[in-house]
Coordinates of C-alpha atoms in Angstrom, one line a residue:
Chain A
M1 CA 22.2 112.2 -25.5
N2 CA 24.9 109.7 -26.6
I3 CA 23.6 106.3 -27.7
I4 CA 25.9 103.4 -27.9
G5 CA 24.9 100.0 -29.3
S6 CA 27.2 97.1 -28.6
A7 CA 27.4 93.8 -30.4
L8 CA 23.8 94.0 -31.5
E9 CA 22.3 91.0 -33.0
H10 CA 18.7 90.3 -33.8
Y11 CA 16.7 87.3 -35.0
Y12 CA 13.1 87.2 -36.3
G13 CA 12.4 83.5 -35.8
Q14 CA 15.2 81.7 -37.7
E15 CA 16.0 84.8 -39.7
H16 CA 19.2 86.5 -38.7
I17 CA 18.5 90.2 -39.3
L18 CA 21.4 92.0 -37.4
R19 CA 24.7 90.2 -37.4
G20 CA 26.8 92.0 -34.7
I21 CA 26.7 95.8 -34.9
D22 CA 28.6 98.3 -32.9
I23 CA 27.4 101.8 -33.3
E24 CA 27.6 105.2 -31.6
I25 CA 25.2 108.1 -32.1
K26 CA 26.6 111.3 -30.8
A27 CA 24.3 113.8 -28.9
G28 CA 22.7 116.3 -31.2
S29 CA 24.0 114.7 -34.4
F30 CA 22.1 114.1 -37.6
T31 CA 22.8 110.5 -38.5
A32 CA 21.6 108.8 -41.7
I33 CA 21.3 105.0 -41.8
I34 CA 21.0 104.1 -45.5
G35 CA 20.7 100.8 -47.2
E36 CA 18.4 98.6 -49.4
S37 CA 15.2 97.0 -48.1
G38 CA 16.0 94.1 -45.9
S39 CA 19.4 95.4 -44.9
G40 CA 18.3 95.7 -41.2
K41 CA 17.9 99.5 -41.0
T42 CA 14.4 99.5 -39.4
T43 CA 15.4 96.8 -36.9
L44 CA 18.5 98.7 -35.9
L45 CA 16.5 101.9 -35.5
S46 CA 13.9 100.1 -33.4
I47 CA 16.5 98.7 -31.1
L48 CA 18.3 102.0 -30.7
S49 CA 15.0 103.7 -29.9
T50 CA 14.0 101.2 -27.2
L51 CA 11.0 99.9 -29.2
L52 CA 12.7 96.5 -29.6
N53 CA 15.0 94.5 -27.4
P54 CA 18.0 93.0 -29.3
T55 CA 18.4 89.2 -29.2
I56 CA 22.0 89.7 -28.3
G57 CA 23.9 92.9 -27.3
S58 CA 23.0 96.0 -25.4
V59 CA 22.2 99.7 -25.9
Q60 CA 23.3 102.5 -23.6
F61 CA 21.9 106.0 -23.3
D62 CA 24.5 108.4 -21.8
G63 CA 26.2 105.4 -20.2
K64 CA 23.0 103.8 -18.8
T65 CA 21.6 100.5 -20.0
I66 CA 17.9 100.2 -20.7
S67 CA 17.3 98.5 -17.4
E68 CA 18.9 101.4 -15.6
L69 CA 16.7 104.0 -17.2
G70 CA 13.7 103.4 -14.9
N71 CA 10.2 103.4 -16.5
I72 CA 10.9 103.0 -20.2
D73 CA 7.6 104.7 -21.2
T74 CA 8.4 107.8 -19.2
F75 CA 12.0 107.8 -20.6
R76 CA 10.7 107.5 -24.1
R77 CA 8.1 110.2 -23.7
H78 CA 10.7 112.7 -22.3
N79 CA 13.7 111.9 -24.5
I80 CA 12.7 110.2 -27.8
G81 CA 10.5 111.2 -30.7
F82 CA 9.4 109.0 -33.6
V83 CA 8.5 109.7 -37.2
F84 CA 7.4 106.7 -39.3
Q85 CA 7.0 106.2 -43.1
F86 CA 3.3 106.1 -42.8
H87 CA 2.4 109.1 -40.7
Y88 CA 0.5 106.9 -38.2
L89 CA -1.7 109.8 -37.1
I90 CA -4.8 108.6 -35.3
S91 CA -7.5 109.2 -37.8
Y92 CA -10.3 110.2 -35.4
L93 CA -8.3 112.9 -33.9
T94 CA -7.5 116.3 -35.4
L95 CA -3.8 117.2 -36.2
R96 CA -3.7 119.3 -33.0
E97 CA -5.2 116.4 -30.9
N98 CA -2.7 114.0 -32.3
V99 CA 0.1 116.3 -31.2
A100 CA -1.6 116.8 -27.9
L101 CA -1.8 113.1 -27.3
A102 CA 2.0 113.1 -26.8
A103 CA 2.4 116.6 -25.3
L104 CA 3.7 117.1 -21.8
D105 CA 3.0 120.8 -22.1
E106 CA 0.0 121.7 -24.3
N107 CA 1.1 125.4 -24.5
L108 CA 3.9 124.4 -26.8
I109 CA 1.5 122.9 -29.4
N110 CA 0.4 126.0 -31.3
P111 CA 3.8 127.6 -31.6
L112 CA 5.2 124.3 -32.9
L113 CA 2.4 123.9 -35.4
A114 CA 3.1 127.5 -36.6
E115 CA 6.8 126.8 -36.9
L116 CA 6.0 123.8 -39.0
G117 CA 3.5 125.8 -41.1
I118 CA 0.5 123.7 -40.3
D119 CA -1.2 125.9 -37.6
S120 CA -4.1 126.7 -40.0
L121 CA -4.7 123.0 -40.3
A122 CA -4.8 122.3 -36.6
K123 CA -8.5 121.4 -36.5
R124 CA -8.4 119.2 -39.6
Y125 CA -8.3 115.4 -39.6
S126 CA -5.5 113.5 -41.2
D127 CA -7.6 112.5 -44.2
E128 CA -8.4 116.2 -44.9
V129 CA -4.8 117.3 -45.5
S130 CA -2.0 116.4 -48.0
G131 CA 0.6 113.7 -47.4
G132 CA 3.3 116.4 -46.7
E133 CA 1.1 118.1 -44.2
R134 CA 0.3 114.8 -42.5
Q135 CA 4.0 114.1 -42.2
R136 CA 4.6 117.6 -40.8
A137 CA 2.0 116.9 -38.1
A138 CA 3.7 113.6 -37.3
I139 CA 7.0 115.5 -37.0
A140 CA 5.3 118.0 -34.7
R141 CA 4.1 115.0 -32.5
A142 CA 7.7 113.7 -32.4
L143 CA 9.1 117.1 -31.5
I144 CA 6.5 118.4 -29.1
N145 CA 8.3 117.3 -25.9
R146 CA 11.7 118.7 -27.2
P147 CA 13.2 115.2 -27.2
K148 CA 17.0 114.7 -27.2
V149 CA 16.8 112.5 -30.2
V150 CA 14.2 111.8 -33.0
F151 CA 14.2 108.5 -34.8
A152 CA 12.7 108.5 -38.2
D153 CA 12.1 105.3 -40.3
E154 CA 11.7 106.1 -44.0
P155 CA 10.0 109.4 -43.2
T156 CA 9.9 110.4 -46.8
G157 CA 8.9 107.0 -48.2
N158 CA 5.4 108.1 -49.0
L159 CA 6.2 111.6 -50.2
D160 CA 7.0 113.2 -53.5
S161 CA 10.5 114.6 -53.9
K162 CA 9.5 118.2 -53.1
N163 CA 7.9 117.2 -49.8
A164 CA 10.7 114.8 -49.0
L165 CA 13.3 117.6 -49.3
G166 CA 11.0 119.7 -47.1
V167 CA 11.1 117.1 -44.4
Y168 CA 14.9 116.8 -44.6
E169 CA 15.1 120.6 -44.3
L170 CA 13.0 120.5 -41.2
F171 CA 15.2 117.8 -39.7
K172 CA 18.3 119.9 -40.5
R173 CA 16.8 123.0 -38.9
F174 CA 15.8 121.3 -35.7
S175 CA 19.1 119.4 -35.6
A176 CA 20.9 122.8 -35.7
E177 CA 18.9 123.8 -32.6
G178 CA 20.3 120.7 -30.7
T179 CA 17.9 117.9 -31.4
G180 CA 19.6 114.7 -32.5
F181 CA 18.1 112.8 -35.5
V182 CA 18.6 109.2 -36.6
V183 CA 17.0 108.7 -39.9
A184 CA 16.8 105.4 -41.8
S185 CA 16.1 105.6 -45.5
H186 CA 17.0 104.1 -48.8
D187 CA 16.9 107.6 -50.2
K188 CA 20.5 108.6 -51.1
K189 CA 19.5 112.4 -50.9
L190 CA 19.3 112.0 -47.2
A191 CA 23.1 111.7 -47.1
E192 CA 23.4 115.3 -48.2
Y193 CA 21.9 116.5 -44.9
A194 CA 23.5 114.2 -42.4
D195 CA 26.6 114.6 -40.3
T196 CA 27.1 110.9 -40.1
I197 CA 26.2 108.4 -42.7
I198 CA 26.0 104.7 -41.8
E199 CA 25.6 102.3 -44.7
M200 CA 24.1 98.9 -44.0
E201 CA 24.0 95.7 -46.0
D202 CA 22.7 92.3 -45.0
G203 CA 22.6 93.0 -41.3
I204 CA 26.0 94.5 -40.9
V205 CA 27.5 98.0 -41.1
K206 CA 29.2 98.3 -44.4
S207 CA 30.7 101.8 -43.9
I208 CA 30.5 104.8 -41.7
Y209 CA 31.2 108.2 -43.1
Q210 CA 31.4 111.4 -41.0
R211 CA 31.6 114.9 -42.3
Chain B
M1 CA -13.9 112.6 -22.5
I2 CA -13.7 113.9 -26.1
T3 CA -11.1 111.4 -27.2
P4 CA -13.0 108.3 -26.0
L5 CA -16.2 109.7 -27.7
K6 CA -14.3 110.2 -30.9
A7 CA -12.9 106.7 -30.7
L8 CA -16.4 105.3 -30.2
R9 CA -17.7 107.3 -33.2
K10 CA -14.9 106.1 -35.4
N11 CA -15.6 102.5 -34.6
R12 CA -19.4 102.9 -34.9
F13 CA -20.3 99.4 -36.0
K14 CA -18.5 97.6 -33.2
T15 CA -19.5 100.3 -30.7
A16 CA -23.1 99.6 -31.7
L17 CA -22.6 95.8 -31.2
I18 CA -21.1 96.2 -27.8
F19 CA -23.9 98.7 -26.9
M20 CA -26.6 96.2 -28.0
S21 CA -25.0 93.3 -26.2
M22 CA -24.8 95.3 -23.0
T23 CA -28.3 96.7 -23.4
V24 CA -29.8 93.2 -23.8
S25 CA -27.9 91.8 -20.8
I26 CA -28.8 94.7 -18.6
A27 CA -32.4 94.7 -19.6
A28 CA -32.5 91.0 -18.9
I29 CA -31.2 91.6 -15.4
F30 CA -33.6 94.4 -14.9
L31 CA -36.6 92.4 -16.1
I32 CA -35.9 89.2 -14.2
S33 CA -35.2 91.0 -11.0
A34 CA -38.2 93.4 -11.4
I35 CA -40.6 90.6 -12.2
S36 CA -39.4 88.2 -9.4
G37 CA -39.3 91.2 -7.0
G38 CA -42.8 92.2 -8.1
V39 CA -44.1 88.7 -7.4
V40 CA -42.6 88.6 -4.0
S41 CA -43.6 92.1 -3.0
M42 CA -47.2 91.6 -4.3
Y43 CA -47.6 88.4 -2.2
S44 CA -45.9 90.0 0.8
A45 CA -48.1 93.1 0.6
M46 CA -51.1 90.8 0.5
L47 CA -50.0 88.9 3.6
K48 CA -49.0 92.1 5.4
T49 CA -52.5 93.6 4.9
D50 CA -54.0 93.4 8.4
G51 CA -51.4 90.8 9.4
D52 CA -48.7 91.3 12.0
I53 CA -48.6 87.6 12.7
I54 CA -49.4 84.8 10.3
V55 CA -50.5 81.3 11.2
T56 CA -50.1 78.4 8.8
Q57 CA -50.3 74.6 9.1
K58 CA -47.1 73.4 10.8
G59 CA -44.2 72.3 8.6
I60 CA -46.0 73.2 5.3
A61 CA -43.9 74.3 2.4
D62 CA -46.5 76.5 0.6
T63 CA -49.5 78.4 1.9
F64 CA -51.6 76.9 -0.9
F65 CA -51.3 73.5 0.8
S66 CA -51.9 74.7 4.3
D67 CA -55.1 73.7 6.1
I68 CA -55.9 74.9 9.6
N69 CA -59.1 74.8 11.6
R70 CA -61.0 78.1 11.3
S71 CA -62.9 77.4 14.4
Q72 CA -59.8 78.3 16.4
M73 CA -60.1 82.0 15.2
G74 CA -62.3 82.7 18.2
S75 CA -59.9 81.4 20.7
I76 CA -57.0 83.4 19.2
A77 CA -59.1 86.5 19.2
K78 CA -59.6 86.2 23.0
I79 CA -55.8 86.3 23.7
E80 CA -54.9 89.6 25.3
G81 CA -53.0 91.8 22.9
V82 CA -54.7 90.4 19.8
K83 CA -56.7 93.1 18.0
E84 CA -58.2 91.2 15.2
V85 CA -58.0 87.7 13.5
S86 CA -59.0 87.1 9.9
A87 CA -58.8 83.9 7.9
L88 CA -57.9 83.3 4.3
I89 CA -58.2 80.4 1.9
L90 CA -55.6 80.7 -0.9
G91 CA -56.5 78.7 -4.0
A92 CA -56.4 78.8 -7.7
A93 CA -59.0 77.5 -10.2
P94 CA -60.3 77.9 -13.7
V95 CA -62.7 80.8 -14.0
E96 CA -64.9 81.0 -17.2
S97 CA -62.4 80.8 -20.1
L98 CA -59.3 81.6 -17.9
P99 CA -57.4 78.5 -17.1
I100 CA -56.1 79.6 -13.7
V101 CA -57.2 82.5 -11.5
G102 CA -56.3 83.3 -7.9
I103 CA -59.3 82.6 -5.6
Y104 CA -59.3 84.2 -2.1
G105 CA -61.8 82.8 0.4
V106 CA -61.8 85.4 3.2
S107 CA -63.6 85.8 6.5
E108 CA -66.2 88.6 6.6
N109 CA -64.0 90.9 8.7
R110 CA -61.5 91.1 5.9
F111 CA -63.9 92.5 3.3
K112 CA -63.1 96.0 4.6
S113 CA -59.5 95.6 3.2
Y114 CA -60.9 95.7 -0.4
T115 CA -61.8 99.0 -1.9
L116 CA -65.1 98.5 -3.7
T117 CA -65.6 100.4 -6.9
Q118 CA -69.1 99.1 -7.4
G119 CA -71.6 96.8 -5.8
L120 CA -71.3 95.1 -2.4
S121 CA -69.2 92.5 -0.5
P122 CA -70.1 88.9 -1.4
K123 CA -72.7 86.9 0.5
M124 CA -72.8 83.1 0.2
G125 CA -72.9 82.0 -3.4
E126 CA -71.5 85.4 -4.6
V127 CA -68.1 86.7 -5.6
M128 CA -66.3 90.0 -5.6
L129 CA -64.1 90.5 -8.7
G130 CA -60.8 92.4 -9.0
S131 CA -61.1 95.2 -11.5
K132 CA -58.6 93.6 -13.8
I133 CA -60.5 90.3 -14.1
Y134 CA -63.8 92.1 -14.3
E135 CA -62.5 93.9 -17.4
T136 CA -61.0 90.7 -18.8
L137 CA -64.3 88.9 -18.4
K138 CA -66.2 91.9 -19.9
H139 CA -68.3 92.8 -16.9
P140 CA -70.0 89.5 -16.1
K141 CA -73.1 89.3 -13.9
S142 CA -72.2 85.7 -12.8
I143 CA -69.2 83.5 -13.3
F144 CA -68.3 79.8 -13.1
I145 CA -65.4 78.8 -10.8
S146 CA -64.6 75.3 -11.8
K147 CA -68.1 74.1 -12.5
K148 CA -69.9 76.1 -9.8
K149 CA -71.8 79.2 -10.6
F150 CA -71.5 82.4 -8.5
G151 CA -73.2 85.7 -8.8
V152 CA -71.0 88.8 -9.0
S153 CA -71.8 91.1 -6.0
G154 CA -69.2 93.8 -6.6
V155 CA -65.9 94.9 -8.0
F156 CA -62.9 96.1 -6.1
K157 CA -59.7 97.8 -7.0
S158 CA -56.3 96.7 -5.6
K159 CA -52.8 97.7 -6.3
I160 CA -51.8 94.1 -5.7
G161 CA -51.9 92.4 -9.1
F162 CA -52.7 89.0 -7.6
E163 CA -55.8 90.4 -6.0
D164 CA -56.8 92.7 -8.8
G165 CA -56.7 89.8 -11.2
G166 CA -58.4 87.5 -8.8
V167 CA -61.7 86.5 -7.2
V168 CA -62.8 87.1 -3.6
I169 CA -65.4 84.8 -2.0
N170 CA -66.7 83.9 1.4
L171 CA -64.5 81.8 3.6
E172 CA -67.2 79.1 3.7
D173 CA -67.6 79.0 -0.1
G174 CA -63.8 78.8 -0.4
G175 CA -63.8 75.9 2.1
V176 CA -66.3 74.0 -0.2
L177 CA -64.3 74.8 -3.3
F178 CA -60.9 73.8 -2.0
H179 CA -61.9 71.2 0.6
K180 CA -60.2 72.9 3.5
S181 CA -61.1 74.9 6.6
A182 CA -58.6 77.8 6.2
S183 CA -55.2 78.3 4.7
I184 CA -53.9 80.9 7.0
F185 CA -54.9 83.2 9.8
L186 CA -53.8 86.9 9.7
I187 CA -53.6 88.5 13.1
T188 CA -53.2 92.2 13.9
L189 CA -51.8 93.1 17.3
S190 CA -52.5 96.1 19.5
D191 CA -48.9 96.1 20.5
L192 CA -46.2 94.9 18.1
G193 CA -43.6 94.7 20.9
K194 CA -45.5 91.7 22.4
S195 CA -45.4 89.6 19.2
D196 CA -42.9 87.1 20.6
S197 CA -45.0 86.2 23.7
L198 CA -48.2 86.1 21.6
I199 CA -46.6 83.8 19.1
K200 CA -45.8 81.4 22.0
K201 CA -49.3 81.5 23.2
I202 CA -50.8 80.9 19.7
N203 CA -48.5 78.0 19.1
T204 CA -49.5 76.5 22.4
L205 CA -53.2 77.0 21.5
L206 CA -52.8 75.5 18.0
P207 CA -50.4 72.6 18.2
E208 CA -51.1 71.7 14.5
G209 CA -50.4 75.4 13.5
E210 CA -47.2 77.5 13.3
A211 CA -47.3 81.2 14.1
K212 CA -44.6 83.6 12.9
T213 CA -44.4 87.4 12.5
T214 CA -45.4 88.2 8.9
D215 CA -41.9 89.6 8.2
S216 CA -40.2 86.5 9.5
F217 CA -42.6 84.3 7.5
I218 CA -41.8 86.3 4.3
D219 CA -38.1 86.0 5.0
S220 CA -38.3 82.2 5.4
Y221 CA -41.0 81.5 2.9
N222 CA -39.7 78.7 0.6
Q223 CA -41.5 79.9 -2.6
F224 CA -39.9 83.3 -2.2
K225 CA -36.5 81.6 -1.8
I226 CA -37.1 79.6 -5.0
I227 CA -38.2 82.7 -6.9
K228 CA -35.2 84.7 -5.6
T229 CA -32.7 82.0 -6.3
S230 CA -34.0 81.4 -9.8
S231 CA -33.9 85.1 -10.5
D232 CA -30.4 85.4 -9.1
V233 CA -29.2 82.5 -11.3
I234 CA -30.8 83.9 -14.5
G235 CA -29.5 87.4 -13.6
A236 CA -26.0 85.9 -13.1
M237 CA -26.2 84.1 -16.5
A238 CA -27.2 87.4 -18.2
F239 CA -24.3 89.1 -16.4
L240 CA -21.8 86.5 -17.6
M241 CA -23.3 86.5 -21.1
G242 CA -22.8 90.3 -21.1
I243 CA -19.2 90.0 -20.0
L244 CA -18.5 87.4 -22.7
G245 CA -20.1 89.6 -25.3
I246 CA -18.0 92.5 -24.3
V247 CA -14.8 90.4 -24.1
S248 CA -15.3 89.1 -27.6
M249 CA -16.2 92.4 -29.1
M250 CA -13.5 94.3 -27.4
S251 CA -11.0 91.7 -28.5
M252 CA -12.0 92.5 -32.1
V253 CA -11.8 96.2 -31.4
V254 CA -8.3 95.9 -29.9
N255 CA -7.2 93.8 -32.9
D256 CA -8.5 96.5 -35.3
R257 CA -6.8 99.2 -33.3
K258 CA -3.4 97.6 -32.6
G259 CA -1.7 100.2 -34.7
E260 CA -3.3 103.0 -32.8
F261 CA -2.2 101.6 -29.4
G262 CA 1.3 100.9 -30.9
I263 CA 1.6 104.6 -31.8
M264 CA 0.6 105.5 -28.3
R265 CA 3.2 103.2 -26.8
S266 CA 5.9 104.5 -29.1
I267 CA 5.2 108.1 -28.1
G268 CA 5.6 107.1 -24.5
L269 CA 2.0 106.7 -23.3
S270 CA 2.0 104.0 -20.6
S271 CA 0.2 100.7 -20.6
R272 CA -2.0 102.0 -17.9
T273 CA -3.0 105.0 -20.1
I274 CA -4.1 102.6 -22.8
I275 CA -6.0 100.4 -20.4
V276 CA -7.8 103.4 -18.9
K277 CA -8.6 104.7 -22.4
L278 CA -10.3 101.5 -23.3
L279 CA -12.1 101.2 -20.0
S280 CA -13.4 104.8 -20.3
E281 CA -14.7 103.9 -23.8
T282 CA -16.7 100.9 -22.5
L283 CA -17.8 102.8 -19.4
I284 CA -19.5 105.4 -21.7
I285 CA -21.2 102.6 -23.5
A286 CA -22.2 101.0 -20.2
V287 CA -23.8 104.2 -18.9
L288 CA -25.8 104.6 -22.2
A289 CA -26.7 100.9 -22.3
F290 CA -27.9 101.1 -18.7
A291 CA -30.1 104.2 -19.5
V292 CA -31.6 102.5 -22.6
A293 CA -32.1 99.2 -20.8
W294 CA -33.8 100.9 -18.0
G295 CA -36.2 102.7 -20.4
V296 CA -36.8 99.5 -22.4
S297 CA -37.4 97.5 -19.2
E298 CA -40.0 100.0 -17.9
G299 CA -41.7 99.8 -21.2
V300 CA -41.8 96.0 -21.2
L301 CA -43.0 95.9 -17.6
E302 CA -45.8 98.4 -18.5
L303 CA -46.8 96.2 -21.5
I304 CA -46.8 93.0 -19.4
E305 CA -48.8 94.7 -16.6
H306 CA -51.5 95.7 -19.0
A307 CA -51.5 92.5 -21.1
D308 CA -54.7 90.6 -20.7
K309 CA -52.8 87.4 -21.1
F310 CA -51.1 87.8 -17.8
Q311 CA -54.2 88.9 -15.9
G312 CA -52.2 91.5 -14.0
Y313 CA -50.3 88.8 -12.1
I314 CA -46.9 89.8 -13.5
N315 CA -46.4 93.2 -12.0
G316 CA -42.8 94.1 -12.0
E317 CA -41.3 97.1 -10.4
I318 CA -37.9 98.8 -10.6
P319 CA -37.3 100.4 -7.2
F320 CA -34.4 102.8 -6.6
S321 CA -32.4 100.0 -4.9
L322 CA -32.7 97.8 -7.9
L323 CA -31.7 100.7 -10.2
C324 CA -28.6 101.3 -8.1
N325 CA -27.7 97.6 -8.0
V326 CA -28.1 97.2 -11.7
F327 CA -26.0 100.3 -12.4
V328 CA -23.2 98.8 -10.3
V329 CA -23.6 95.5 -12.2
S330 CA -23.5 97.3 -15.5
V331 CA -20.3 99.2 -14.7
T332 CA -18.7 96.0 -13.3
M333 CA -19.7 94.1 -16.5
A334 CA -18.1 96.8 -18.6
L335 CA -14.9 96.9 -16.6
L336 CA -14.5 93.1 -16.3
G337 CA -15.3 92.6 -20.0
T338 CA -12.8 95.2 -21.1
L339 CA -10.0 94.5 -18.7
L340 CA -8.6 91.4 -20.4
P341 CA -8.6 92.8 -24.0
A342 CA -7.2 96.1 -22.7
I343 CA -4.3 94.4 -20.8
Y344 CA -3.6 92.3 -23.9
A345 CA -3.5 95.5 -26.0
A346 CA -1.2 97.3 -23.5
R347 CA 1.2 94.4 -23.3
I348 CA 2.0 93.9 -27.0
D349 CA 5.3 95.3 -28.1
P350 CA 4.8 98.7 -29.6
M351 CA 7.0 97.9 -32.6
S352 CA 5.1 94.8 -33.5
L353 CA 1.9 96.8 -33.2
I354 CA 3.2 99.4 -35.6
Q355 CA 4.3 96.7 -38.1
R356 CA 0.8 95.1 -38.0
G357 CA -1.3 98.1 -39.1
G358 CA -1.9 101.8 -39.1
A359 CA -4.2 103.8 -36.9

């Protein structure tokens, strides 16, 4: 799914967060958005993923604006996956139930958990597993409906370097199978895995690098 | 089903508060409805005993104030289609140490309505005691009604709390005590289908009286209307208090769980799904609260019924119809109380939910 953001600007109150961004995310690509805290990465990610409406500008998905997509919840559930810095697993549900909450087809849960190496932890709760395992469960929840693109905001921000590299490897693997990834992070190592690297600073795109 | 139960378990403290708030409200509705219904049904049952038609003084608001001439009983009894006429004086007076007791002056032909457990029906200067008051007064041989002494001729058992906690005397003795001839006539008919024409005849015969079928009398009786209206108002207040309790607690629950709902929105669950999820959680609480409130209410009614203090006059009952009505009220209370917080939760932007807290 091609995503095009045009003339994107966003304000939080008086604060001007995004200052006019034009961006294109190609279908199936692995895009890294890097920059320091406060550069506008999360806001741009939220706008591109339909979670936030830009103050000015528009986003198109395969040439359709958000208003042309129909029910946005349904569109999101079928086409977009999310991974956040804090895993945001629901604490009173097991890892499997967390994935099932998003799943359109529950038959796909066990194979996916096995693929991510957490099938033996399916009945555990998030506070009974390690940080890396929690993030894998969150990735499983993002991938369960075979979305066209997964948005990840600082997905390794809470992980040690070994687990962080494990997450990037997973993204790379699923990206090779056709799922697009848009990952925002201040971790420069992310750039080693991405096809496209977008560097942000003070609400604008400072540079775009494509391999 | 499992997910809402897990959510309730996770938020135990607030779940317990909502549960208690609902239980108290539902029990209040149960109790006020059962007690007022009990009062009405006891008095109605008493009037319906051997009474297809009831005659009172014309235009009187309460049977306690009614005064009709008992010498007319004979004339009414002669009307074709009338099977039997009995007269009652309904009064209340202090008995021994009890400040107020129901006193029933009855014509002799009505004594057969009371099931004696010991002794005989009262002659002049005697009384027959309900089993409840007989126990309360510790098996007296004689009693003082106001300042007049009466011998105890017998004891009867009645399912009607007003009677079982009351005193039955001769109509003549009642007339002396309460300075009236009779409060009401109760008339049984040989053919109920002729009640309208008989009522016309009785009203012609007794211009100072007013005859009605007992059912129509009960439907239009002012005291019952007052009791019913008071009970409805208190019940409605309990219902509103219950809703307010749920709204305030659910608002806190929603605030605590914004992150959770934000995640649900971000993974594509619809607003409706979130609303249904919250509604199903409170519905589970409502069903549990209903069951507990029912049990508690039955227990409280049992205690009240056997408390000497109330002399058996408060005799609440929870019939199946009340059970069904209160169940519907409980479910409605849960749905209405949850709807606003749930809509609020479902409308907040998922991104801002995520930024405000984790799940």
